[in-house]
Short mmCIF file of C-alpha atoms and ligand atoms in Angstrom, two decimals:
data_model
loop_
_atom_site.label_atom_id
_atom_site.label_comp_id
_atom_site.label_asym_id
_atom_site.label_seq_id
_atom_site.Cartn_x
_atom_site.Cartn_y
_atom_site.Cartn_z
CA MET A 277 88.13 -67.98 -196.98
CA SER A 278 86.84 -68.01 -193.45
CA THR A 279 84.21 -70.15 -191.87
CA ASP A 280 80.99 -68.74 -190.47
CA ASN A 281 82.38 -69.24 -186.99
CA GLU A 282 85.57 -67.31 -187.75
CA THR A 283 83.58 -64.44 -189.27
CA ASP A 284 81.39 -64.37 -186.21
CA LEU A 285 84.43 -64.25 -183.92
CA LYS A 286 86.05 -61.43 -185.90
CA ARG A 287 82.88 -59.38 -185.76
CA ARG A 288 82.57 -59.99 -182.05
CA SER A 289 86.11 -58.75 -181.41
CA LEU A 290 85.42 -55.66 -183.52
CA LEU A 291 82.38 -55.04 -181.38
CA GLY A 292 84.60 -54.90 -178.33
CA GLY A 293 84.25 -58.34 -176.80
CA ALA A 294 81.79 -60.98 -175.95
CA GLY A 295 79.89 -58.60 -173.68
CA ILE A 296 77.85 -57.35 -176.63
CA GLY A 297 75.53 -59.92 -178.14
CA LEU A 298 75.77 -59.87 -181.91
CA ALA A 299 72.06 -60.08 -182.43
CA ALA A 300 71.50 -57.10 -180.18
CA ALA A 301 74.24 -55.12 -181.89
CA VAL A 302 72.94 -55.85 -185.37
CA ALA A 303 69.45 -54.83 -184.26
CA GLY A 304 70.77 -51.53 -182.85
CA PRO A 305 69.20 -48.41 -184.33
CA ALA A 306 72.09 -47.00 -186.39
CA PHE A 307 74.36 -50.04 -186.69
CA SER A 308 76.11 -50.37 -190.01
CA SER A 309 79.24 -52.03 -191.33
CA ASP A 310 80.47 -48.48 -192.02
CA SER A 311 80.59 -47.67 -188.34
CA LEU A 312 82.85 -50.70 -187.89
CA THR A 313 85.19 -50.05 -190.81
CA LYS A 314 85.40 -46.27 -190.28
CA GLY A 315 85.83 -46.52 -186.54
CA GLY A 316 82.61 -44.65 -185.76
CA ALA A 317 80.90 -44.93 -182.41
CA ILE A 318 78.86 -48.09 -182.09
CA PRO A 319 75.45 -47.40 -180.65
CA SER A 320 74.21 -49.69 -177.96
CA ALA A 321 70.73 -51.15 -178.10
CA ALA A 322 67.98 -49.21 -176.37
CA PRO A 323 67.44 -50.84 -172.98
CA LEU A 324 64.25 -52.77 -172.39
CA VAL A 325 62.02 -50.90 -169.96
CA ASP A 326 59.37 -52.38 -167.69
CA PRO A 327 56.23 -50.37 -168.58
CA GLY A 328 54.88 -50.69 -165.04
CA THR A 329 57.85 -49.04 -163.33
CA LYS A 330 58.83 -46.69 -166.16
CA TYR A 331 56.89 -43.75 -164.67
CA PRO A 332 55.57 -42.63 -161.27
CA GLN A 333 53.06 -44.92 -159.65
CA PRO A 334 50.35 -44.08 -157.12
CA PRO A 335 49.87 -43.02 -154.42
CA PHE A 336 50.15 -39.40 -155.56
CA GLN A 337 50.23 -36.33 -153.38
CA ALA A 338 46.86 -34.59 -153.03
CA GLN A 339 46.85 -31.49 -155.26
CA LYS A 340 44.33 -29.10 -156.69
CA GLN A 341 44.62 -26.25 -159.16
CA PRO A 342 42.07 -23.76 -160.46
CA TRP A 343 40.78 -24.70 -163.95
CA PRO A 344 42.41 -25.19 -166.45
CA GLY A 345 45.58 -25.92 -164.46
CA LEU A 346 49.24 -25.82 -165.40
CA ALA A 347 51.49 -28.78 -166.14
CA SER A 348 54.39 -26.83 -164.64
CA ARG A 349 52.66 -26.82 -161.24
CA MET A 350 51.90 -30.53 -161.06
CA ASN A 351 53.72 -32.90 -158.76
CA PRO A 352 55.24 -34.97 -160.25
CA ARG A 353 55.56 -32.97 -163.46
CA PRO A 354 54.09 -34.83 -166.42
CA ASP A 355 56.44 -36.13 -169.10
CA HIS A 356 55.51 -34.78 -172.53
CA GLY A 357 58.65 -36.12 -174.19
CA GLU A 358 60.67 -32.95 -173.52
CA THR A 359 63.92 -34.89 -173.06
CA SER A 360 63.02 -38.19 -174.69
CA TYR A 361 61.22 -37.79 -178.03
CA LYS A 362 63.54 -38.14 -181.00
CA GLY A 363 62.30 -37.30 -184.47
CA SER A 364 63.31 -38.76 -187.80
CA GLY A 365 61.82 -36.37 -190.34
CA ARG A 366 58.44 -38.10 -190.57
CA LEU A 367 56.50 -34.81 -190.83
CA LEU A 368 59.03 -32.64 -192.62
CA GLY A 369 57.44 -29.42 -193.90
CA ARG A 370 53.99 -30.19 -192.51
CA ARG A 371 51.84 -27.52 -190.84
CA ALA A 372 49.88 -28.47 -187.75
CA LEU A 373 47.28 -26.79 -185.56
CA ILE A 374 46.80 -28.38 -182.13
CA THR A 375 44.11 -27.23 -179.69
CA GLY A 376 45.10 -27.62 -176.05
CA GLY A 377 48.72 -27.72 -177.27
CA ASP A 378 50.11 -26.18 -174.09
CA SER A 379 49.92 -29.27 -171.89
CA GLY A 380 49.01 -32.94 -171.75
CA MET A 381 48.50 -34.92 -174.94
CA GLY A 382 48.46 -31.72 -177.00
CA ARG A 383 51.90 -30.70 -175.77
CA ALA A 384 53.27 -34.20 -176.36
CA ALA A 385 51.97 -34.06 -179.94
CA ALA A 386 53.39 -30.53 -180.42
CA ILE A 387 56.88 -31.56 -179.29
CA ALA A 388 56.84 -34.72 -181.40
CA TYR A 389 55.50 -32.94 -184.50
CA ALA A 390 58.15 -30.24 -184.28
CA ARG A 391 60.92 -32.79 -183.85
CA GLU A 392 59.52 -34.67 -186.85
CA GLY A 393 59.90 -31.49 -188.89
CA ALA A 394 56.50 -29.76 -188.73
CA ASP A 395 55.70 -26.13 -187.97
CA VAL A 396 53.18 -26.03 -185.16
CA ALA A 397 50.44 -23.62 -184.05
CA ILE A 398 48.93 -24.21 -180.63
CA ASN A 399 45.78 -22.88 -179.05
CA TYR A 400 45.21 -22.71 -175.29
CA TYR A 401 43.20 -20.73 -172.74
CA PRO A 402 44.92 -17.38 -172.01
CA THR A 403 45.77 -18.25 -168.37
CA GLU A 404 47.87 -21.16 -169.68
CA GLU A 405 50.45 -18.77 -171.16
CA PRO A 406 53.30 -20.07 -168.90
CA ASP A 407 52.81 -23.64 -170.19
CA ALA A 408 52.41 -22.38 -173.76
CA GLN A 409 55.69 -20.46 -173.58
CA GLU A 410 57.51 -23.65 -172.57
CA VAL A 411 56.04 -25.44 -175.59
CA ALA A 412 56.94 -22.57 -177.93
CA LYS A 413 60.56 -22.78 -176.81
CA LEU A 414 60.65 -26.54 -177.37
CA ILE A 415 59.22 -26.13 -180.89
CA ARG A 416 61.75 -23.42 -181.73
CA ASP A 417 64.59 -25.46 -180.23
CA ALA A 418 63.61 -28.15 -182.75
CA GLY A 419 64.22 -25.61 -185.51
CA ARG A 420 60.55 -25.18 -186.37
CA LYS A 421 58.08 -22.32 -186.36
CA ALA A 422 55.91 -21.96 -183.25
CA VAL A 423 52.66 -20.01 -183.46
CA LEU A 424 50.80 -19.20 -180.24
CA ILE A 425 47.09 -18.41 -180.49
CA PRO A 426 45.45 -18.09 -177.05
CA GLY A 427 41.67 -17.80 -176.80
CA ASP A 428 38.46 -19.33 -175.49
CA LEU A 429 37.12 -22.24 -177.54
CA ARG A 430 33.64 -21.78 -176.05
CA ASP A 431 33.36 -18.78 -178.37
CA ALA A 432 32.34 -19.77 -181.91
CA ASP A 433 33.81 -16.67 -183.53
CA PHE A 434 37.13 -17.28 -181.81
CA CYS A 435 37.20 -20.89 -183.09
CA ARG A 436 36.88 -19.67 -186.67
CA LYS A 437 39.44 -16.90 -186.18
CA LEU A 438 41.83 -19.41 -184.62
CA VAL A 439 41.87 -21.42 -187.82
CA ARG A 440 42.25 -18.38 -190.06
CA ASP A 441 45.14 -17.05 -187.95
CA ALA A 442 46.87 -20.44 -187.90
CA VAL A 443 46.53 -20.88 -191.67
CA GLN A 444 47.94 -17.42 -192.26
CA ALA A 445 50.87 -17.82 -189.85
CA LEU A 446 51.77 -21.33 -191.03
CA GLY A 447 51.17 -20.65 -194.72
CA GLY A 448 48.61 -23.47 -194.90
CA LEU A 449 47.35 -26.41 -192.87
CA ASP A 450 47.65 -30.18 -193.29
CA ILE A 451 47.36 -31.54 -189.76
CA LEU A 452 44.56 -30.60 -187.38
CA VAL A 453 44.57 -32.05 -183.87
CA SER A 454 41.27 -31.36 -182.11
CA ASN A 455 42.49 -32.16 -178.64
CA ALA A 456 41.29 -29.51 -176.18
CA GLY A 457 38.72 -30.77 -173.73
CA ARG A 458 36.78 -29.81 -170.64
CA GLN A 459 36.24 -32.33 -167.85
CA GLN A 460 34.73 -31.25 -164.53
CA GLN A 461 33.58 -34.17 -162.45
CA CYS A 462 30.17 -33.98 -160.77
CA GLU A 463 28.79 -36.74 -158.53
CA SER A 464 25.10 -36.18 -159.29
CA ILE A 465 23.14 -35.03 -162.30
CA LEU A 466 21.05 -33.10 -159.76
CA ASP A 467 24.07 -30.91 -158.99
CA LEU A 468 25.12 -30.44 -162.62
CA THR A 469 24.08 -26.89 -163.54
CA ASP A 470 22.76 -25.94 -166.96
CA ASP A 471 25.78 -23.68 -167.32
CA ALA A 472 28.31 -26.42 -166.48
CA PHE A 473 26.63 -28.79 -168.92
CA ASP A 474 26.65 -26.09 -171.59
CA GLN A 475 30.34 -25.32 -171.11
CA THR A 476 31.33 -28.97 -171.50
CA ILE A 477 29.24 -29.38 -174.64
CA LYS A 478 30.49 -26.10 -176.11
CA THR A 479 34.14 -27.00 -175.55
CA ASN A 480 34.05 -30.66 -176.53
CA ILE A 481 31.40 -30.80 -179.27
CA TYR A 482 30.72 -27.33 -180.71
CA ALA A 483 34.34 -26.14 -180.88
CA PRO A 484 35.58 -29.12 -182.94
CA PHE A 485 32.62 -28.59 -185.30
CA TYR A 486 33.45 -24.91 -185.89
CA ILE A 487 37.18 -25.58 -186.16
CA ILE A 488 37.00 -28.53 -188.54
CA LYS A 489 34.46 -26.72 -190.74
CA GLU A 490 36.69 -23.64 -190.98
CA ALA A 491 39.86 -25.72 -191.53
CA LEU A 492 38.70 -28.15 -194.19
CA PRO A 493 38.76 -25.81 -197.20
CA HIS A 494 42.45 -25.21 -196.43
CA MET A 495 43.42 -28.87 -196.08
CA PRO A 496 44.77 -30.52 -199.24
CA LYS A 497 44.56 -34.22 -200.08
CA GLY A 498 46.85 -36.15 -197.74
CA SER A 499 45.90 -34.02 -194.75
CA SER A 500 44.98 -35.56 -191.46
CA ILE A 501 42.47 -34.70 -188.73
CA ILE A 502 42.99 -36.29 -185.33
CA ALA A 503 40.56 -35.93 -182.42
CA THR A 504 41.23 -36.86 -178.82
CA THR A 505 38.35 -38.94 -177.48
CA SER A 506 38.60 -41.16 -174.36
CA GLU A 507 38.02 -44.55 -172.84
CA GLN A 508 35.03 -42.68 -171.34
CA ALA A 509 33.38 -42.91 -174.77
CA TYR A 510 33.00 -46.64 -174.20
CA ASP A 511 32.84 -47.06 -170.43
CA PRO A 512 31.59 -43.85 -168.81
CA SER A 513 32.24 -43.07 -165.13
CA ALA A 514 29.25 -42.23 -162.93
CA ASN A 515 30.61 -38.76 -162.13
CA LEU A 516 31.41 -37.83 -165.76
CA TYR A 517 27.86 -37.83 -167.15
CA ASP A 518 28.36 -34.74 -169.33
CA TYR A 519 32.00 -35.25 -170.30
CA ALA A 520 31.69 -38.93 -171.18
CA GLN A 521 28.88 -38.35 -173.66
CA THR A 522 30.96 -35.69 -175.45
CA LYS A 523 33.74 -38.27 -175.85
CA ALA A 524 31.23 -40.74 -177.30
CA ALA A 525 30.23 -37.96 -179.70
CA THR A 526 33.88 -37.41 -180.63
CA MET A 527 34.42 -41.10 -181.32
CA ASN A 528 31.29 -41.04 -183.43
CA PHE A 529 32.11 -37.94 -185.47
CA VAL A 530 35.54 -39.40 -186.26
CA LYS A 531 33.84 -42.37 -187.89
CA SER A 532 31.26 -40.26 -189.71
CA LEU A 533 33.73 -37.70 -191.02
CA ALA A 534 36.14 -40.43 -192.08
CA LYS A 535 33.46 -41.72 -194.44
CA GLN A 536 32.66 -38.22 -195.67
CA LEU A 537 36.25 -37.04 -196.14
CA GLY A 538 38.03 -40.26 -197.10
CA PRO A 539 36.93 -39.85 -200.73
CA LYS A 540 38.34 -36.30 -200.62
CA GLY A 541 41.74 -37.55 -199.46
CA VAL A 542 41.55 -36.32 -195.88
CA ARG A 543 41.87 -38.94 -193.15
CA VAL A 544 40.10 -38.61 -189.78
CA ASN A 545 41.11 -40.66 -186.75
CA GLY A 546 40.85 -40.57 -182.98
CA VAL A 547 42.99 -41.28 -179.95
CA ALA A 548 41.31 -42.76 -176.86
CA PRO A 549 43.52 -42.31 -173.80
CA GLY A 550 42.95 -44.02 -170.47
CA PRO A 551 44.00 -42.28 -167.24
CA ILE A 552 46.80 -39.87 -168.19
CA TRP A 553 48.66 -37.59 -165.77
CA THR A 554 47.66 -34.11 -166.99
CA PRO A 555 46.36 -30.77 -165.60
CA LEU A 556 42.81 -31.71 -166.64
CA GLN A 557 42.74 -34.23 -163.79
CA VAL A 558 44.03 -31.90 -161.05
CA SER A 559 41.82 -28.92 -162.00
CA GLY A 560 38.40 -30.42 -161.36
CA GLY A 561 38.50 -33.48 -163.63
CA ALA A 562 38.87 -36.07 -160.87
CA THR A 563 37.96 -36.41 -157.19
CA MET A 564 40.90 -36.15 -154.78
CA GLU A 565 40.32 -39.77 -153.85
CA LYS A 566 40.67 -40.86 -157.48
CA LEU A 567 43.68 -38.61 -158.03
CA GLU A 568 45.65 -40.04 -155.13
CA LYS A 569 45.43 -43.53 -156.59
CA PHE A 570 45.27 -42.43 -160.22
CA GLY A 571 45.87 -45.29 -162.64
CA ALA A 572 46.19 -47.90 -159.85
CA THR A 573 43.48 -50.15 -161.26
CA THR A 574 45.05 -50.48 -164.71
CA PRO A 575 47.12 -53.61 -165.37
CA LEU A 576 50.22 -51.38 -165.49
CA GLY A 577 49.35 -50.05 -162.04
CA ARG A 578 49.97 -46.39 -162.88
CA PRO A 579 48.64 -43.56 -165.02
CA GLY A 580 50.03 -42.98 -168.48
CA GLN A 581 52.19 -39.97 -169.28
CA PRO A 582 51.40 -37.77 -172.30
CA ALA A 583 54.75 -38.72 -173.86
CA GLU A 584 53.56 -42.31 -174.15
CA LEU A 585 50.89 -41.23 -176.65
CA ALA A 586 53.04 -38.93 -178.81
CA GLY A 587 53.89 -41.72 -181.25
CA ILE A 588 50.19 -42.36 -181.91
CA TYR A 589 49.57 -38.74 -182.88
CA VAL A 590 52.61 -38.92 -185.19
CA LEU A 591 51.52 -42.19 -186.78
CA LEU A 592 48.05 -40.83 -187.54
CA ALA A 593 49.45 -37.65 -189.13
CA ASP A 594 52.21 -39.40 -191.07
CA ASN A 595 51.79 -40.57 -194.67
CA HIS A 596 52.92 -43.99 -193.51
CA GLY A 597 49.60 -44.32 -191.71
CA SER A 598 47.69 -43.67 -194.91
CA TYR A 599 45.26 -46.59 -194.54
CA ALA A 600 44.22 -45.52 -191.05
CA ASN A 601 40.90 -43.71 -191.50
CA GLY A 602 37.98 -43.71 -189.09
CA GLN A 603 40.04 -45.58 -186.52
CA ILE A 604 40.31 -45.00 -182.80
CA TYR A 605 43.68 -45.79 -181.26
CA GLY A 606 43.60 -46.62 -177.57
CA ALA A 607 46.33 -46.11 -174.96
CA ALA A 608 44.89 -47.08 -171.62
CA GLY A 609 47.43 -49.30 -169.90
CA GLY A 610 45.53 -52.53 -170.39
CA THR A 611 41.91 -51.66 -169.68
CA GLY A 612 39.29 -49.78 -171.64
CA GLN A 613 38.33 -49.85 -175.28
CA PRO A 614 38.96 -49.75 -178.19
P1 LIG B 934 45.16 -30.82 -170.46
O1 LIG B 934 44.52 -30.06 -169.37
O2 LIG B 934 46.62 -30.80 -170.56
O3 LIG B 934 44.60 -30.38 -171.87
C1 LIG B 934 43.30 -29.90 -172.07
C2 LIG B 934 43.44 -28.57 -172.76
O4 LIG B 934 42.16 -28.14 -173.21
C3 LIG B 934 43.94 -27.46 -171.86
O5 LIG B 934 45.35 -27.41 -171.85
C4 LIG B 934 43.33 -26.22 -172.51
O6 LIG B 934 44.31 -25.57 -173.28
C5 LIG B 934 42.25 -26.77 -173.41
N1 LIG B 934 40.97 -26.12 -173.14
C6 LIG B 934 39.96 -26.56 -172.39
N2 LIG B 934 38.96 -25.66 -172.41
C7 LIG B 934 39.35 -24.65 -173.21
C8 LIG B 934 38.76 -23.42 -173.64
N3 LIG B 934 37.53 -23.05 -173.24
N4 LIG B 934 39.46 -22.62 -174.45
C9 LIG B 934 40.70 -22.94 -174.87
N5 LIG B 934 41.31 -24.09 -174.51
C10 LIG B 934 40.64 -24.92 -173.68
O7 LIG B 934 44.63 -32.30 -170.31
P2 LIG B 934 44.70 -33.56 -171.28
O8 LIG B 934 44.31 -34.68 -170.41
O9 LIG B 934 45.94 -33.62 -172.04
O10 LIG B 934 43.48 -33.31 -172.26
C11 LIG B 934 43.62 -33.40 -173.66
C12 LIG B 934 42.48 -34.23 -174.21
O11 LIG B 934 42.62 -35.57 -173.72
C13 LIG B 934 41.10 -33.77 -173.80
O12 LIG B 934 40.23 -33.82 -174.91
C14 LIG B 934 40.68 -34.80 -172.78
O13 LIG B 934 39.29 -34.94 -172.74
C15 LIG B 934 41.36 -36.02 -173.32
N6 LIG B 934 41.54 -37.15 -172.39
C16 LIG B 934 42.27 -37.01 -171.26
C17 LIG B 934 42.43 -38.09 -170.42
C18 LIG B 934 43.26 -38.01 -169.15
O14 LIG B 934 43.20 -38.92 -168.33
N7 LIG B 934 44.04 -36.98 -168.94
C19 LIG B 934 41.85 -39.32 -170.73
C20 LIG B 934 41.11 -39.42 -171.89
C21 LIG B 934 40.96 -38.33 -172.72
MG1 LIG B 935 46.77 -26.82 -170.34
#
């Protein structure tokens, strides 16, 4: 019989010396007594990372792209989790449609969903084909089916066809991420044209309506709808008069639909990002002045990266999040609501 102290010492020597704290080793992700007895590699604990210095901080280089912009042309390139997101089978066999899946939050969700085991269809504007091809490769590299459906969401007929094509290609649909959005900043309502206003409303309010309506009959109980809203829904910027009200509408329809569809077994939730480093911001979404110091006023002192929101989109799609309905999950670096 050995004392607790002796056992502790033996385990420490097995772990390779006093350099590894036992508590940390036991808490390691894949630690098991098997890996000790069978001589397997002992994983080290994931290092703690300071969230403030984890990603690029302002000032950023001035940069401008024609709408809708490409992630591949941004400097620095956004992180969508390409090299970091690790799945664990949380969405095995699921079928997801993500609008705006070529870049930004949509791409981060697409990568994460595929690595969690889902087949993924993405929609994007045709000029975003280079970004979309990168995403398709990442989905296929994860061993899942990638379906690319380019087209303009300002067109109602296309929105409905998008859903039909996705359902056919995926063999069904159980996750819908209504994520695409249009944001073109404008300093004065006097300069905001009827056409610009119309385009924002069509993209951010009409398209989700057409898409959700077409998708619902295909979505069985247990399905999940996730919409990307914004901190702008709660605290609108002066130069985002049109965009901000569409994000308030998104937040609101999430809560309405959650009440309508909860009894039918379909959950509806939203994600409200703060300032995130995506093409939307460099293709007319922000002034150059704001872009150069993007994210500086948040308590983390930097913008978020799409990869930092991937886990939220997974949680809301996953069965483990089954009591989340009508909720808005924020990721804004310490400011904003909810
Ligand atoms: P993004 O530019 O990477 O994604 C937006 C996508 O919308 C584009 O990739 C494009 O594919 C799609 N889109 C826009 N208009 C379209 C159209 N007419 N037809 C087809 N596709 C169209 O930028 P993002 O920041 O990842 O944006 C994703 C969502 O996040 C948007 O709803 C946006 O409002 C929201 N959001 C972004 C931020 C931010 O700081 N980046 C903050 C809060 C909310
Ligand atoms: Mg894009």
